[in-house]
Every structure is written in C-alpha cells, then in structure tokens.
Short mmCIF file of C-alpha atoms in Angstrom, two decimals:
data_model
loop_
_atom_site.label_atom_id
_atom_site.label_comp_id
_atom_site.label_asym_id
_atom_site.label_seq_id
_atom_site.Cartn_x
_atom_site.Cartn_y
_atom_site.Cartn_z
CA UNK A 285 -2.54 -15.59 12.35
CA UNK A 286 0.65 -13.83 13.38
CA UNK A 287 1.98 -11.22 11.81
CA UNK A 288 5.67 -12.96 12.00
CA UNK A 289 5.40 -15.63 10.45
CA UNK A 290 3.54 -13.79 7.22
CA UNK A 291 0.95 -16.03 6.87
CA UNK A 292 -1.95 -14.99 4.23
CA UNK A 293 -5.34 -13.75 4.52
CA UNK A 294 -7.94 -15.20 2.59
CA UNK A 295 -11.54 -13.75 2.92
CA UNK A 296 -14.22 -14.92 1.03
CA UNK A 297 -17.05 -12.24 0.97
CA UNK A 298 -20.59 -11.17 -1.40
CA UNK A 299 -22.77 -13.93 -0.11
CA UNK A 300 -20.35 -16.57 0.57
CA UNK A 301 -18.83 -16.35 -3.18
CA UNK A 302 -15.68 -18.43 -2.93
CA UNK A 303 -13.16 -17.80 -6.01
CA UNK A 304 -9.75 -19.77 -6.86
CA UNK A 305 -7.99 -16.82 -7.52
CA UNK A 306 -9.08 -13.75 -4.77
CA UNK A 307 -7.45 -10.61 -5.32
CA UNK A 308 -4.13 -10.40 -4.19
CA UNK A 309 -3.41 -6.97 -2.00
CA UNK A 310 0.56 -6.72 -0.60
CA UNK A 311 1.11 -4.35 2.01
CA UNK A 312 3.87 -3.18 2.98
CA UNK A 313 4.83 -4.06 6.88
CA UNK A 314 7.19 -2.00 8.56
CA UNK A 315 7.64 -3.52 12.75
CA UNK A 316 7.59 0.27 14.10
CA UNK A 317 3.83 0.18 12.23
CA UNK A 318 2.21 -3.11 12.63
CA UNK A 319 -0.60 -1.92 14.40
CA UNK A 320 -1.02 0.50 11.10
CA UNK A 321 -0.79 -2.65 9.08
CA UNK A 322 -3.25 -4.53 11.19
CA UNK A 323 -5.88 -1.40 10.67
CA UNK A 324 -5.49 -1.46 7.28
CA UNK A 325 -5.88 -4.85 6.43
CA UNK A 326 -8.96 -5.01 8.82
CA UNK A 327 -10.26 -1.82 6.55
CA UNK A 328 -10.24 -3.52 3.51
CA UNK A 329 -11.86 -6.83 4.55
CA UNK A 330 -14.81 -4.91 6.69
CA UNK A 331 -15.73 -3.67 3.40
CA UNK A 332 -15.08 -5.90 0.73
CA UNK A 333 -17.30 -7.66 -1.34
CA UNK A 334 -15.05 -9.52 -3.39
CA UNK A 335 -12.36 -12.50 -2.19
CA UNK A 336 -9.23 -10.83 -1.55
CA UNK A 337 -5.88 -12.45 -0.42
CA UNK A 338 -3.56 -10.32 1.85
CA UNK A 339 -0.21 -10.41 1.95
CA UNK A 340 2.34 -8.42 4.33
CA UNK A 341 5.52 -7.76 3.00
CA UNK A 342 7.88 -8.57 5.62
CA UNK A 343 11.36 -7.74 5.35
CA UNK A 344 13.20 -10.58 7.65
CA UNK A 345 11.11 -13.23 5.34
CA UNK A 346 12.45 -11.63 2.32
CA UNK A 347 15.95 -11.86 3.74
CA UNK A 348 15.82 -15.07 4.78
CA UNK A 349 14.38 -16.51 1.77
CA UNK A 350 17.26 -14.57 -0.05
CA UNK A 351 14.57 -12.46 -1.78
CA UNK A 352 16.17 -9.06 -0.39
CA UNK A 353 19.69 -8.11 0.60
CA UNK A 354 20.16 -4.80 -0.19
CA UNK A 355 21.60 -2.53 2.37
CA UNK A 356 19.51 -0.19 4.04
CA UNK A 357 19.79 3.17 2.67
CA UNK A 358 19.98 6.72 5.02
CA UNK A 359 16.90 7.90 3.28
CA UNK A 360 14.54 4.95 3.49
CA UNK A 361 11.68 5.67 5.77
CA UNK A 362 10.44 2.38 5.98
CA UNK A 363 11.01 -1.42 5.78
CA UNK A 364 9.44 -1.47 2.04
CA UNK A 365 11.11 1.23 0.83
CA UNK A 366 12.10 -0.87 -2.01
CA UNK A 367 10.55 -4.18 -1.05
CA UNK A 368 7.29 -3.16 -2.51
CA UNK A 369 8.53 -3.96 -6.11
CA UNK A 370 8.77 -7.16 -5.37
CA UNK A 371 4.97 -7.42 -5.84
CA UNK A 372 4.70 -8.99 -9.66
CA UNK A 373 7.38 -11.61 -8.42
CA UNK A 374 5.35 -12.29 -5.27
CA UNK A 375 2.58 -12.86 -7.24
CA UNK A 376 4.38 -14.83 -9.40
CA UNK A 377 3.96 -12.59 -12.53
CA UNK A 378 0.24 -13.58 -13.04
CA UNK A 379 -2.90 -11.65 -12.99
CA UNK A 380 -3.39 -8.13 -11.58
CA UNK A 381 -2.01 -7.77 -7.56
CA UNK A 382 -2.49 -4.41 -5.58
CA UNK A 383 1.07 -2.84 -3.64
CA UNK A 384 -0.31 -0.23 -0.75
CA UNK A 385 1.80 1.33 2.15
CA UNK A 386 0.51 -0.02 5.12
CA UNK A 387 -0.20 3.54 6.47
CA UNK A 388 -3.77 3.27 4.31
CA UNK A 389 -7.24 3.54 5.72
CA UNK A 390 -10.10 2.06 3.49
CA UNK A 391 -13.05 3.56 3.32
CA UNK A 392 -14.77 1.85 0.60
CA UNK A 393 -15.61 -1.30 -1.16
CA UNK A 394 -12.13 -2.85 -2.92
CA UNK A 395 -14.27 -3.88 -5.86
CA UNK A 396 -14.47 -0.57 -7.05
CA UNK A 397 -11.32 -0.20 -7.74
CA UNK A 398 -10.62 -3.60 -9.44
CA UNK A 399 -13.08 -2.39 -11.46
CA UNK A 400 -10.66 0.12 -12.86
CA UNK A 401 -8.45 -2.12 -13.72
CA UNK A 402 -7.31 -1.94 -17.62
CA UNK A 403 -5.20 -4.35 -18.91
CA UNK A 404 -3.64 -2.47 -21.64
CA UNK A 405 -1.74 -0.66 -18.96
CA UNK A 406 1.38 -2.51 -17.24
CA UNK A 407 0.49 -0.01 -13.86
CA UNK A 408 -1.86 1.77 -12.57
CA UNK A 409 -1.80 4.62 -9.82
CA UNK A 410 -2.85 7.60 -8.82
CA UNK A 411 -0.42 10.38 -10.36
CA UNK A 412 0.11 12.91 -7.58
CA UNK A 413 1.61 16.50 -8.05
CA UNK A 414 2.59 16.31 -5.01
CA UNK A 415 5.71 18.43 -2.48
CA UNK A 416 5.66 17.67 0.86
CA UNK A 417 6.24 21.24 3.24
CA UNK A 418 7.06 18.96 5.91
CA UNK A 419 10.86 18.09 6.25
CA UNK A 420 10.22 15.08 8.88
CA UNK A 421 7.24 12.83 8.89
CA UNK A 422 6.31 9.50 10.78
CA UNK A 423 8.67 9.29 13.67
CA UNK A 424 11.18 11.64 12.68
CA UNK A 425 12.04 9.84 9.54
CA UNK A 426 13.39 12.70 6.95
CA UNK A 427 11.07 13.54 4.30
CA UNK A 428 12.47 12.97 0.77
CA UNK A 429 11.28 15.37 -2.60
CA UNK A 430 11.35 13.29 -6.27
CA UNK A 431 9.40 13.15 -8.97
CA UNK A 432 6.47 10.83 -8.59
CA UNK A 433 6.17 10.87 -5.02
CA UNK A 434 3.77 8.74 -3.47
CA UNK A 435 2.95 7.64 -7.03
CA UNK A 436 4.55 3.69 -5.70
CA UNK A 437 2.86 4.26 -2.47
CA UNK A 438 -0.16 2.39 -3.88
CA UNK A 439 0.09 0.68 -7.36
CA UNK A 440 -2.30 -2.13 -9.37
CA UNK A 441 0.14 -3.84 -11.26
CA UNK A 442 -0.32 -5.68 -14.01
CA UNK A 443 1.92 -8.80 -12.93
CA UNK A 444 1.88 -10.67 -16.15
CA UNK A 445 2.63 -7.80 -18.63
CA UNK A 446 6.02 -8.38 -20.04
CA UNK A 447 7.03 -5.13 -19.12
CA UNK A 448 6.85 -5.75 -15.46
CA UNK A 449 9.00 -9.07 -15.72
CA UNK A 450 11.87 -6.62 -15.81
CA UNK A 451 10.99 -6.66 -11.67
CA UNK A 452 13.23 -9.55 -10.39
CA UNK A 453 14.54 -9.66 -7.08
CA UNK A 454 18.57 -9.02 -8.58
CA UNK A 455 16.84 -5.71 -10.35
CA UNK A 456 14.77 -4.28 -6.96
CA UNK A 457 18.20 -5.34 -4.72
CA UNK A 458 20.52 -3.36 -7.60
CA UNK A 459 18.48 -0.60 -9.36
CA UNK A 460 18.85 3.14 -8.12
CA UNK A 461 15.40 4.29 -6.21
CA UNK A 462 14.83 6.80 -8.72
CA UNK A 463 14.63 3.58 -10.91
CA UNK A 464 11.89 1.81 -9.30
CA UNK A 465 9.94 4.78 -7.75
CA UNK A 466 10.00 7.00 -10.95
CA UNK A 467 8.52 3.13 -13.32
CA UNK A 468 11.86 3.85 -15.38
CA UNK A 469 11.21 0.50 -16.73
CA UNK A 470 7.62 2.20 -18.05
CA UNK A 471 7.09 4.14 -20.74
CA UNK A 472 4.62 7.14 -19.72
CA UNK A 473 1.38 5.24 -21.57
CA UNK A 474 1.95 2.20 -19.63
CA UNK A 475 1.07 3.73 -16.69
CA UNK A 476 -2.70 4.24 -15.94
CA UNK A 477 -4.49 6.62 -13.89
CA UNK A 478 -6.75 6.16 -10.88
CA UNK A 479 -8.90 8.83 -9.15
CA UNK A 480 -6.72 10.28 -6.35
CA UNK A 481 -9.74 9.35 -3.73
CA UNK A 482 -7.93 5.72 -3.41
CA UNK A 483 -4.66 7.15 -2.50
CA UNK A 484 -6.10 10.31 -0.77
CA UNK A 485 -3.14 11.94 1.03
CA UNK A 486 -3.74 13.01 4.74
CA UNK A 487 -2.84 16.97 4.65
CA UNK A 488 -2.39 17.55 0.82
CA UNK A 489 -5.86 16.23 -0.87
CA UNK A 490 -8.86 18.51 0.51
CA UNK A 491 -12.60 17.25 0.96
CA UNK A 492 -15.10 20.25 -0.90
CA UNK A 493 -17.83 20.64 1.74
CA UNK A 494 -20.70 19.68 0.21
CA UNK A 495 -19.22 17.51 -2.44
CA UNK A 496 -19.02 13.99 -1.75
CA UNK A 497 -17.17 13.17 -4.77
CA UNK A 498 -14.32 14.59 -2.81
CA UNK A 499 -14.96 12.45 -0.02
CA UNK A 500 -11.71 9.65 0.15
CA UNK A 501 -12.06 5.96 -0.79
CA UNK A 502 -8.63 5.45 1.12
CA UNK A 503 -6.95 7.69 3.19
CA UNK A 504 -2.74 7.56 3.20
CA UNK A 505 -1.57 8.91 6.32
CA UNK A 506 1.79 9.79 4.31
CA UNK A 507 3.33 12.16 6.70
CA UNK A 508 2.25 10.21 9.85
CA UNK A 509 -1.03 8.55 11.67
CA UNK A 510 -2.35 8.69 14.73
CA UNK A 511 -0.38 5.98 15.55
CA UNK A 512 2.71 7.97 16.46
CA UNK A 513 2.33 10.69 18.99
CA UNK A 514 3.42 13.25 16.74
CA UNK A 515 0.49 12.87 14.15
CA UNK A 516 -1.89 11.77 16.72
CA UNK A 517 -4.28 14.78 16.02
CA UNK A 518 -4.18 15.01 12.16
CA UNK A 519 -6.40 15.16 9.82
CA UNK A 520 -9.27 11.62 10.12
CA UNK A 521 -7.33 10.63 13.27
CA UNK A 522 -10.85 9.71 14.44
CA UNK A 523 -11.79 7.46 11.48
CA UNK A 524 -8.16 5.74 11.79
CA UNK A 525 -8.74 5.22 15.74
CA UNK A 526 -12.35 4.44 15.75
CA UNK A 527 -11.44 1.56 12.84
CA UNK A 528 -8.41 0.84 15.49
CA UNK A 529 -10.68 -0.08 18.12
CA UNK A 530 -12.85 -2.38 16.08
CA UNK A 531 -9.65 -4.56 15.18
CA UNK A 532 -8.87 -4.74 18.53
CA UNK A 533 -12.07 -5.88 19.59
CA UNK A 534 -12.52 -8.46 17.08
CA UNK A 535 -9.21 -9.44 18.25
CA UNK A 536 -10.39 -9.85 21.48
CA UNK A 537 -13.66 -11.48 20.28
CA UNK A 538 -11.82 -13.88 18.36
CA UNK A 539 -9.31 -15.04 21.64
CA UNK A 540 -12.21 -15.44 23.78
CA UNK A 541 -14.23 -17.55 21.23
CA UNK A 542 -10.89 -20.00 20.79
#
C-alpha cells in the first residue's frame, strides 16, 4: 500500500479471527508527518488482537472527492485540523469508529479500549485540563489555547447516534473551530470519558515511579516527536524511534519478500 492513494488497512488478528465489520481507526495524515502516521498505524496493529480497519485521512482525497474545501486557516497546525470530523461520515454514520492524530504511539492492546465503549454516549474522549507553556510546537507551527484542547485529538465516536449526523461535510467545511473542537453540537452528558493513559500527552501527563497504572496506553506527542529535529530528545523519543525502526524493517522485509 501507498500512502497516496489512501488505500485501507485491514488486519485480521486473535488467532486468525476474521470479522465483517473490523474496527474502523481514522488517522489523521498530515505529508510533513507521514512517517509519524506510518509509526502509528504500525503501533496499533503490532498489538492488536482484534480486526481493525485503518484509514488515513488525506486531505487532497477529500478535496478531490469534493468532501473538503474549506480554506486553510493561519492557525491550523495540521492537514486535519478540521478534517477529522469527517469521521462519522467516513464511516458512513454506522457503528462506533476511532479519530486519533497521527502523532500517537500505541502501547497497548486496541481492544481495551473498545471495551470502553458505551453506547449511551454520542463521544467519547479523554477530557484534558490541559494549557500548553509552549507557544510553538511541531515545526514551528504556533500553539493555540481553547477550551477542550486536545479533547478532538483522539475521539470514539458513536457514528450512528443521531446526534453526530449533525457532522456533514457542508457543517465541518462551514462551522467555526470552536464549533467542532469544543462538540457544540453535544450536550456535556453525551460526551464520555476515557482514562487519560490512551491519549497520554508527551510533557503534560507524568508516569508515578512505581505505579504502573500511570504507565501510558498511547502516547500523543502533541507538542512535537522525535520526528522533527526540534523534539527529537523529548520525553519516550526512544519508544517512538525504536517502534520507527521496526516499521522500517518490516518495510524492508516485506520489498525483499515481493
């Protein structure tokens, strides 16, 4: 597969289990971070033991399947700034789909955290109190304060709860960001709660020595991976680069088997 023409990854896992409907994981794909995106997505399928589809969100595709045309904005950092709420349309409004940043290192199984899933909630996230002290992050790219923040940086959404039909492509391409990033279409009990360990942010969240419940499930390089020279020495760099090098290699395995 190439990452340009946003093909999707099916892996069937747990013994050979094969289901008709996987789970289906969007990540957002950004071309300044597609090694980030390839990491990631290797990440989850090393570990999972349940079939999951995976599906990059690619801008360009959007565009030229007149899916996205809004103009981008001065304070978008990435590609998916608002792409990502696309997700329940992408998934056709059915079942429950997963939206991460593509800037996410998995540490553990993704069954665990379908196993959260609640379906009286139209959302589910991890609810951050969260104020960046940084005023740049990634390559430069200013670093925005709002309510919510990093709340839509990894969301289970509930794709066929009426609620989230509201997400259209005319309504991500026209609503404000404080719209879509802030769930204004949510009341506050839609919205679930998930253990910050699956959106554990790089330089905010700490690990308690001695306490492995504060170990991460997935680490979100938010303000920057090792990936860019500027972040190359933060905090798991060596967990992000050692999973790097196993991608490539099976990469490489892979070319030389063909």
């Amino acid at each position: 597969m190439t990452i340009a023409n946003g093909e999707v990854h099916i892996v069937s896992t747990k013994g050979g289990i094969t289901s008709d409907k996987p789970f289906k994981i969007f990540v957002g794909y950004d071309p300044r971070e597609a090694i980030a995106y390839e990491v990631c997505r290797h990440s989850i399928i090393k570990r999972s033991s349940i079939p999951v589809e995976i599906n990059p969100i690619i801008q360009s595709e959007l565009r030229n399947k007149n899916l996205y045309w809004r103009e981008r904005g001065q304070l978008e950092s990435t590609e998916f700034s608002f792409s990502r709420f696309l997700t329940p349309y992408l998934a056709n409004y059915e079942g429950w789909a997963m939206f991460i940043d593509c800037d996410f290192l998995y540490l553990a199984d993704i069954s665990e955290l379908s196993d959260l899933i609640d379906d009286k909630y139209a959302i589910m996230c991890v609810q951050h109190d969260y104020t960046p002290k940084e005023t740049t992050k990634m390559d430069g790219a200013v670093q925005t304060v709002y309510p919510r923040k990093n709340w839509s940086s990894m969301v289970l959404y509930n794709c066929g709860h009426p609620k989230n039909k509201v997400l259209t492509p005319e309504v991500v391409n026209t609503q404000t960001g404080a719209f879509l990033h802030r769930f204004q279409w949510l009341e506050d009990e839609e919205i679930g709660s998930i253990p910050f360990l699956w959106n554990f942010l790089e330089g905010h969240n700490r690990v308690v020595k001695g306490d492995a419940t504060t170990f991460p499930k997935a680490i979100h390089y938010t303000r920057g991976g090792p990936w860019f020279d500027a972040w190359k020495d933060c905090e798991f760099a060596d967990l992000w680069l050692k999973e790097m090098e196993e991608c490539i290699n099976e990469k490489k395995k892979k070319v030389a088997e063909n």
